[in-house]
Amino acid sequence: MTDLADSVESMEQLATVWRAMALDRDARADVRDLPGIAVRWADCRFAFWNCITLTDVGAEAELLSQRLAQAADIMRSKKHPGFLWLFEDLLDDGARSALERAAERAGLQHAFPGTGMSGDLLPIPEPVHPDLTFVRVTSDEHLRAYADLNSRAYGFPLEEGRDGLAGSTLWKNEVHAYLGMRGDDPVACAGTVEAEGRLFVVLVATDPEWQRRGYGEAVTRKALYEGARATGLTRATLHATVAGAPVYPRIGFKPNSPIHFYSLKG
């Protein structure tokens, strides 16, 4: 695959997985596919489940400006805040140069960066870590622990993370979601879910008090190992934060498009 094909794949994986996540949270979620824009908006308090992404490939500056303005208008129509995910590699050179000004005109502000990653890396060996045992998420208690780890790692209030996962059947049945347990305490988590012939890694988090011990990598390996064992899939994709970006290449992932996350201004 070419670099651009990997970046297109990364965007399409987001649209596929987030459709399932939004509808799992609310069967009435806004999951429209508009020209150049995919809306995946559960409109819940967990901001990651409120998502818009741009889907044009090779967008020029004028088209980018139109898409950003439309996306911002959709975001303003919602009750709860969320993010526009923009895959930089899908823009042409002129649009990349104009991005900062176009986002400002649309009333968007840069929230944080990310990176798309993928690889034909499965199967992998069954992971072990001397500090951890692994528990699959199968109960509401597990879901709450998983949500709380994400809230603490990403700086959300606990009730917001819980609002994203509470009562989910998808996460208890179809996502290969695991908690990394240090004794009786959940300290890290990761999940994988099947999406169009790939395993997509979703919501990796480590409690801030227990970071830099290899826990996030270990539980991500567990989710990948079990997901591959259950599905037979060999390719995996993910979207990495700055904190996670150095970890995933050690597993076999290769970076593709930079991702820009935008929120509405003030």
mmCIF file of C-alpha atoms in Angstrom:
data_model
loop_
_atom_site.group_PDB
_atom_site.id
_atom_site.type_symbol
_atom_site.label_atom_id
_atom_site.label_comp_id
_atom_site.label_asym_id
_atom_site.label_seq_id
_atom_site.Cartn_x
_atom_site.Cartn_y
_atom_site.Cartn_z
ATOM 1 C CA MET A 1 0.000 0.000 0.000
ATOM 2 C CA THR A 2 1.163 3.541 -0.651
ATOM 3 C CA ASP A 3 1.417 6.086 2.117
ATOM 4 C CA LEU A 4 -1.719 7.825 0.835
ATOM 5 C CA ALA A 5 -3.605 4.528 0.747
ATOM 6 C CA ASP A 6 -2.645 3.938 4.377
ATOM 7 C CA SER A 7 -3.923 7.413 5.258
ATOM 8 C CA VAL A 8 -7.211 6.836 3.422
ATOM 9 C CA GLU A 9 -7.519 3.532 5.255
ATOM 10 C CA SER A 10 -6.947 5.340 8.557
ATOM 11 C CA MET A 11 -9.767 7.800 7.853
ATOM 12 C CA GLU A 12 -12.102 5.038 6.679
ATOM 13 C CA GLN A 13 -11.365 2.956 9.770
ATOM 14 C CA LEU A 14 -12.352 5.895 11.952
ATOM 15 C CA ALA A 15 -15.632 6.312 10.074
ATOM 16 C CA THR A 16 -16.418 2.594 10.326
ATOM 17 C CA VAL A 17 -15.562 2.093 13.982
ATOM 18 C CA TRP A 18 -17.054 5.344 15.227
ATOM 19 C CA ARG A 19 -20.331 4.572 13.480
ATOM 20 C CA ALA A 20 -20.596 1.445 15.625
ATOM 21 C CA MET A 21 -19.504 3.270 18.781
ATOM 22 C CA ALA A 22 -21.972 6.124 18.324
ATOM 23 C CA LEU A 23 -24.889 3.791 17.587
ATOM 24 C CA ASP A 24 -23.931 1.580 20.543
ATOM 25 C CA ARG A 25 -24.163 4.621 22.787
ATOM 26 C CA ASP A 26 -27.427 5.859 21.236
ATOM 27 C CA ALA A 27 -29.430 4.110 18.513
ATOM 28 C CA ARG A 28 -30.573 7.579 17.384
ATOM 29 C CA ALA A 29 -27.020 8.923 17.014
ATOM 30 C CA ASP A 30 -26.224 11.182 14.061
ATOM 31 C CA VAL A 31 -24.239 8.909 11.718
ATOM 32 C CA ARG A 32 -24.654 10.644 8.365
ATOM 33 C CA ASP A 33 -22.300 10.370 5.398
ATOM 34 C CA LEU A 34 -22.417 13.752 3.662
ATOM 35 C CA PRO A 35 -20.324 14.864 0.664
ATOM 36 C CA GLY A 36 -16.808 15.084 2.102
ATOM 37 C CA ILE A 37 -17.945 14.777 5.712
ATOM 38 C CA ALA A 38 -18.666 11.773 7.940
ATOM 39 C CA VAL A 39 -20.719 12.583 11.033
ATOM 40 C CA ARG A 40 -20.418 10.108 13.932
ATOM 41 C CA TRP A 41 -22.025 11.985 16.811
ATOM 42 C CA ALA A 42 -23.580 10.216 19.800
ATOM 43 C CA ASP A 43 -24.109 13.620 21.489
ATOM 44 C CA CYS A 44 -23.165 12.243 24.897
ATOM 45 C CA ARG A 45 -20.886 13.659 27.584
ATOM 46 C CA PHE A 46 -17.932 11.503 26.472
ATOM 47 C CA ALA A 47 -16.418 13.831 23.882
ATOM 48 C CA PHE A 48 -14.589 11.086 21.967
ATOM 49 C CA TRP A 49 -17.935 9.602 20.854
ATOM 50 C CA ASN A 50 -18.874 12.934 19.268
ATOM 51 C CA CYS A 51 -16.849 12.936 16.046
ATOM 52 C CA ILE A 52 -16.777 14.485 12.590
ATOM 53 C CA THR A 53 -14.109 13.742 10.004
ATOM 54 C CA LEU A 54 -13.422 15.046 6.502
ATOM 55 C CA THR A 55 -13.404 12.358 3.811
ATOM 56 C CA ASP A 56 -12.291 14.113 0.599
ATOM 57 C CA VAL A 57 -8.982 12.877 -0.813
ATOM 58 C CA GLY A 58 -6.750 15.597 -2.264
ATOM 59 C CA ALA A 59 -8.935 18.465 -1.067
ATOM 60 C CA GLU A 60 -7.843 21.912 -2.259
ATOM 61 C CA ALA A 61 -7.848 25.014 -0.074
ATOM 62 C CA GLU A 62 -11.250 26.341 -1.188
ATOM 63 C CA LEU A 63 -12.962 22.983 -0.662
ATOM 64 C CA LEU A 64 -11.258 22.574 2.718
ATOM 65 C CA SER A 65 -12.595 25.960 3.818
ATOM 66 C CA GLN A 66 -16.138 24.946 2.821
ATOM 67 C CA ARG A 67 -15.901 21.606 4.605
ATOM 68 C CA LEU A 68 -14.541 23.127 7.808
ATOM 69 C CA ALA A 69 -17.313 25.732 7.905
ATOM 70 C CA GLN A 70 -19.969 23.055 7.386
ATOM 71 C CA ALA A 71 -18.441 20.774 10.006
ATOM 72 C CA ALA A 72 -18.296 23.604 12.533
ATOM 73 C CA ASP A 73 -21.969 24.429 11.891
ATOM 74 C CA ILE A 74 -22.889 20.792 12.577
ATOM 75 C CA MET A 75 -20.867 20.838 15.801
ATOM 76 C CA ARG A 76 -22.630 24.028 16.930
ATOM 77 C CA SER A 77 -26.003 22.339 16.448
ATOM 78 C CA LYS A 78 -25.182 19.649 19.036
ATOM 79 C CA LYS A 79 -25.816 19.630 22.768
ATOM 80 C CA HIS A 80 -22.432 18.221 23.786
ATOM 81 C CA PRO A 81 -18.941 19.108 22.542
ATOM 82 C CA GLY A 82 -16.796 16.803 20.460
ATOM 83 C CA PHE A 83 -13.971 16.824 17.958
ATOM 84 C CA LEU A 84 -13.331 17.245 14.265
ATOM 85 C CA TRP A 85 -10.648 14.739 13.233
ATOM 86 C CA LEU A 86 -8.656 15.945 10.216
ATOM 87 C CA PHE A 87 -6.200 13.660 8.406
ATOM 88 C CA GLU A 88 -3.498 15.960 7.047
ATOM 89 C CA ASP A 89 -2.316 13.632 4.283
ATOM 90 C CA LEU A 90 -5.731 13.832 2.597
ATOM 91 C CA LEU A 91 -5.186 17.537 1.843
ATOM 92 C CA ASP A 92 -3.232 18.881 -1.100
ATOM 93 C CA ASP A 93 -0.235 21.153 -0.447
ATOM 94 C CA GLY A 94 -2.249 24.350 -0.791
ATOM 95 C CA ALA A 95 -4.891 23.163 1.632
ATOM 96 C CA ARG A 96 -2.239 22.187 4.187
ATOM 97 C CA SER A 97 -0.762 25.665 3.999
ATOM 98 C CA ALA A 98 -4.216 27.235 4.393
ATOM 99 C CA LEU A 99 -5.404 24.894 7.170
ATOM 100 C CA GLU A 100 -4.630 27.064 10.180
ATOM 101 C CA ARG A 101 -6.338 30.144 8.744
ATOM 102 C CA ALA A 102 -9.296 28.154 7.417
ATOM 103 C CA ALA A 103 -9.898 26.513 10.785
ATOM 104 C CA GLU A 104 -9.782 29.893 12.516
ATOM 105 C CA ARG A 105 -12.306 31.362 10.080
ATOM 106 C CA ALA A 106 -14.634 28.421 10.751
ATOM 107 C CA GLY A 107 -14.457 29.049 14.491
ATOM 108 C CA LEU A 108 -12.366 25.976 15.279
ATOM 109 C CA GLN A 109 -9.354 25.699 17.570
ATOM 110 C CA HIS A 110 -6.659 23.038 17.554
ATOM 111 C CA ALA A 111 -7.139 20.744 20.550
ATOM 112 C CA PHE A 112 -4.316 18.196 20.244
ATOM 113 C CA PRO A 113 -2.405 16.200 17.620
ATOM 114 C CA GLY A 114 -2.406 12.515 16.768
ATOM 115 C CA THR A 115 -1.034 10.057 14.215
ATOM 116 C CA GLY A 116 -2.650 7.311 12.173
ATOM 117 C CA MET A 117 -0.822 3.979 12.336
ATOM 118 C CA SER A 118 -1.221 0.569 10.726
ATOM 119 C CA GLY A 119 0.637 -2.659 10.088
ATOM 120 C CA ASP A 120 0.435 -6.236 8.881
ATOM 121 C CA LEU A 121 1.708 -7.458 12.223
ATOM 122 C CA LEU A 122 -0.599 -10.210 13.437
ATOM 123 C CA PRO A 123 -0.473 -12.724 14.947
ATOM 124 C CA ILE A 124 1.812 -11.673 17.790
ATOM 125 C CA PRO A 125 3.058 -13.765 20.736
ATOM 126 C CA GLU A 126 0.845 -13.962 23.803
ATOM 127 C CA PRO A 127 1.997 -11.080 26.004
ATOM 128 C CA VAL A 128 3.165 -11.280 29.587
ATOM 129 C CA HIS A 129 4.133 -8.615 32.087
ATOM 130 C CA PRO A 130 5.595 -9.411 35.511
ATOM 131 C CA ASP A 131 3.317 -6.897 37.266
ATOM 132 C CA LEU A 132 0.037 -7.592 35.484
ATOM 133 C CA THR A 133 -2.771 -10.022 34.964
ATOM 134 C CA PHE A 134 -5.308 -9.429 32.198
ATOM 135 C CA VAL A 135 -9.085 -9.474 32.592
ATOM 136 C CA ARG A 136 -11.502 -9.254 29.675
ATOM 137 C CA VAL A 137 -14.263 -6.655 29.987
ATOM 138 C CA THR A 138 -17.511 -8.603 30.393
ATOM 139 C CA SER A 139 -19.448 -6.774 33.119
ATOM 140 C CA ASP A 140 -20.725 -3.310 33.984
ATOM 141 C CA GLU A 141 -18.125 -3.167 36.771
ATOM 142 C CA HIS A 142 -15.387 -3.794 34.223
ATOM 143 C CA LEU A 143 -16.851 -1.133 31.926
ATOM 144 C CA ARG A 144 -16.786 1.435 34.706
ATOM 145 C CA ALA A 145 -13.145 0.644 35.468
ATOM 146 C CA TYR A 146 -12.300 0.913 31.762
ATOM 147 C CA ALA A 147 -14.113 4.250 31.491
ATOM 148 C CA ASP A 148 -12.454 5.627 34.611
ATOM 149 C CA LEU A 149 -8.985 4.739 33.324
ATOM 150 C CA ASN A 150 -9.687 6.678 30.131
ATOM 151 C CA SER A 151 -11.079 9.641 32.029
ATOM 152 C CA ARG A 152 -8.031 9.853 34.277
ATOM 153 C CA ALA A 153 -5.603 9.381 31.387
ATOM 154 C CA TYR A 154 -7.229 11.980 29.102
ATOM 155 C CA GLY A 155 -8.327 14.476 31.747
ATOM 156 C CA PHE A 156 -12.100 13.974 31.562
ATOM 157 C CA PRO A 157 -14.353 14.069 34.624
ATOM 158 C CA LEU A 158 -15.189 10.485 35.633
ATOM 159 C CA GLU A 159 -18.880 10.905 34.895
ATOM 160 C CA GLU A 160 -18.109 11.845 31.282
ATOM 161 C CA GLY A 161 -16.167 8.668 30.579
ATOM 162 C CA ARG A 162 -18.830 6.590 32.281
ATOM 163 C CA ASP A 163 -21.487 8.218 30.121
ATOM 164 C CA GLY A 164 -19.659 6.911 27.067
ATOM 165 C CA LEU A 165 -19.455 3.253 28.102
ATOM 166 C CA ALA A 166 -22.103 2.580 30.752
ATOM 167 C CA GLY A 167 -24.423 -0.276 29.821
ATOM 168 C CA SER A 168 -22.689 -1.016 26.502
ATOM 169 C CA THR A 169 -23.382 -4.404 24.973
ATOM 170 C CA LEU A 170 -20.876 -3.827 22.153
ATOM 171 C CA TRP A 171 -17.983 -3.442 24.564
ATOM 172 C CA LYS A 172 -18.938 -6.504 26.590
ATOM 173 C CA ASN A 173 -19.525 -8.759 23.580
ATOM 174 C CA GLU A 174 -17.793 -7.600 20.394
ATOM 175 C CA VAL A 175 -14.826 -5.494 21.514
ATOM 176 C CA HIS A 176 -11.837 -7.510 22.708
ATOM 177 C CA ALA A 177 -11.373 -5.143 25.643
ATOM 178 C CA TYR A 178 -8.960 -5.890 28.469
ATOM 179 C CA LEU A 179 -7.991 -4.446 31.803
ATOM 180 C CA GLY A 180 -4.400 -4.729 32.976
ATOM 181 C CA MET A 181 -4.647 -5.534 36.681
ATOM 182 C CA ARG A 182 -1.936 -4.863 39.246
ATOM 183 C CA GLY A 183 -3.255 -7.061 42.006
ATOM 184 C CA ASP A 184 -6.875 -5.999 42.419
ATOM 185 C CA ASP A 185 -6.354 -2.585 40.852
ATOM 186 C CA PRO A 186 -7.001 -1.832 37.150
ATOM 187 C CA VAL A 187 -4.063 0.260 35.948
ATOM 188 C CA ALA A 188 -4.283 0.099 32.134
ATOM 189 C CA CYS A 189 -6.717 -0.884 29.397
ATOM 190 C CA ALA A 190 -6.970 -1.457 25.666
ATOM 191 C CA GLY A 191 -9.465 -2.877 23.197
ATOM 192 C CA THR A 192 -9.576 -4.130 19.627
ATOM 193 C CA VAL A 193 -12.607 -4.453 17.387
ATOM 194 C CA GLU A 194 -13.046 -5.932 13.912
ATOM 195 C CA ALA A 195 -13.546 -3.331 11.187
ATOM 196 C CA GLU A 196 -13.582 -4.150 7.474
ATOM 197 C CA GLY A 197 -10.948 -6.866 7.649
ATOM 198 C CA ARG A 198 -8.744 -5.150 10.209
ATOM 199 C CA LEU A 199 -8.426 -5.045 13.962
ATOM 200 C CA PHE A 200 -8.836 -1.482 15.183
ATOM 201 C CA VAL A 201 -7.206 -0.579 18.505
ATOM 202 C CA VAL A 202 -9.469 1.629 20.583
ATOM 203 C CA LEU A 203 -9.320 3.561 23.871
ATOM 204 C CA VAL A 204 -5.899 2.635 25.200
ATOM 205 C CA ALA A 205 -5.211 4.251 28.566
ATOM 206 C CA THR A 206 -2.923 3.943 31.576
ATOM 207 C CA ASP A 207 -3.611 5.452 34.989
ATOM 208 C CA PRO A 208 -1.313 8.491 35.268
ATOM 209 C CA GLU A 209 0.082 7.131 38.553
ATOM 210 C CA TRP A 210 1.287 3.973 36.783
ATOM 211 C CA GLN A 211 2.660 5.251 33.489
ATOM 212 C CA ARG A 212 6.110 4.488 32.024
ATOM 213 C CA ARG A 213 6.121 0.911 33.259
ATOM 214 C CA GLY A 214 5.114 -0.783 29.998
ATOM 215 C CA TYR A 215 1.549 -1.408 31.153
ATOM 216 C CA GLY A 216 -0.115 0.270 28.170
ATOM 217 C CA GLU A 217 1.993 -1.656 25.693
ATOM 218 C CA ALA A 218 1.349 -4.947 27.487
ATOM 219 C CA VAL A 219 -2.435 -4.573 27.576
ATOM 220 C CA THR A 220 -2.490 -3.386 23.946
ATOM 221 C CA ARG A 221 -0.577 -6.511 22.973
ATOM 222 C CA LYS A 222 -3.132 -8.578 24.904
ATOM 223 C CA ALA A 223 -6.073 -6.973 23.086
ATOM 224 C CA LEU A 224 -4.349 -7.516 19.735
ATOM 225 C CA TYR A 225 -3.390 -11.094 20.562
ATOM 226 C CA GLU A 226 -6.911 -12.073 21.619
ATOM 227 C CA GLY A 227 -8.559 -10.155 18.784
ATOM 228 C CA ALA A 228 -6.342 -11.855 16.208
ATOM 229 C CA ARG A 229 -6.886 -15.249 17.787
ATOM 230 C CA ALA A 230 -10.670 -14.792 17.645
ATOM 231 C CA THR A 231 -10.870 -13.346 14.127
ATOM 232 C CA GLY A 232 -7.834 -14.610 12.230
ATOM 233 C CA LEU A 233 -7.107 -11.073 11.040
ATOM 234 C CA THR A 234 -3.521 -10.058 10.277
ATOM 235 C CA ARG A 235 -3.728 -6.273 9.786
ATOM 236 C CA ALA A 236 -4.325 -3.719 12.547
ATOM 237 C CA THR A 237 -4.908 0.036 12.646
ATOM 238 C CA LEU A 238 -5.068 2.697 15.311
ATOM 239 C CA HIS A 239 -4.938 6.420 16.001
ATOM 240 C CA ALA A 240 -2.174 7.341 18.419
ATOM 241 C CA THR A 241 -1.918 10.263 20.803
ATOM 242 C CA VAL A 242 1.437 11.934 21.388
ATOM 243 C CA ALA A 243 1.899 9.793 24.503
ATOM 244 C CA GLY A 244 1.167 6.565 22.652
ATOM 245 C CA ALA A 245 3.060 7.307 19.437
ATOM 246 C CA PRO A 246 6.456 5.991 20.654
ATOM 247 C CA VAL A 247 4.899 2.767 21.983
ATOM 248 C CA TYR A 248 3.118 1.326 18.966
ATOM 249 C CA PRO A 249 6.082 0.992 16.577
ATOM 250 C CA ARG A 250 7.564 -1.457 19.097
ATOM 251 C CA ILE A 251 4.554 -3.681 18.427
ATOM 252 C CA GLY A 252 4.918 -3.354 14.649
ATOM 253 C CA PHE A 253 2.777 -0.343 13.699
ATOM 254 C CA LYS A 254 4.007 2.209 11.154
ATOM 255 C CA PRO A 255 2.806 5.840 11.164
ATOM 256 C CA ASN A 256 0.847 7.343 8.273
ATOM 257 C CA SER A 257 -1.135 10.587 8.332
ATOM 258 C CA PRO A 258 -0.757 13.206 11.050
ATOM 259 C CA ILE A 259 -4.179 13.854 12.613
ATOM 260 C CA HIS A 260 -5.358 17.262 13.858
ATOM 261 C CA PHE A 261 -8.140 17.314 16.451
ATOM 262 C CA TYR A 262 -10.226 20.478 16.486
ATOM 263 C CA SER A 263 -12.891 21.693 18.889
ATOM 264 C CA LEU A 264 -15.168 24.705 18.676
ATOM 265 C CA LYS A 265 -13.734 27.948 19.995
ATOM 266 C CA GLY A 266 -14.947 29.025 23.414
#
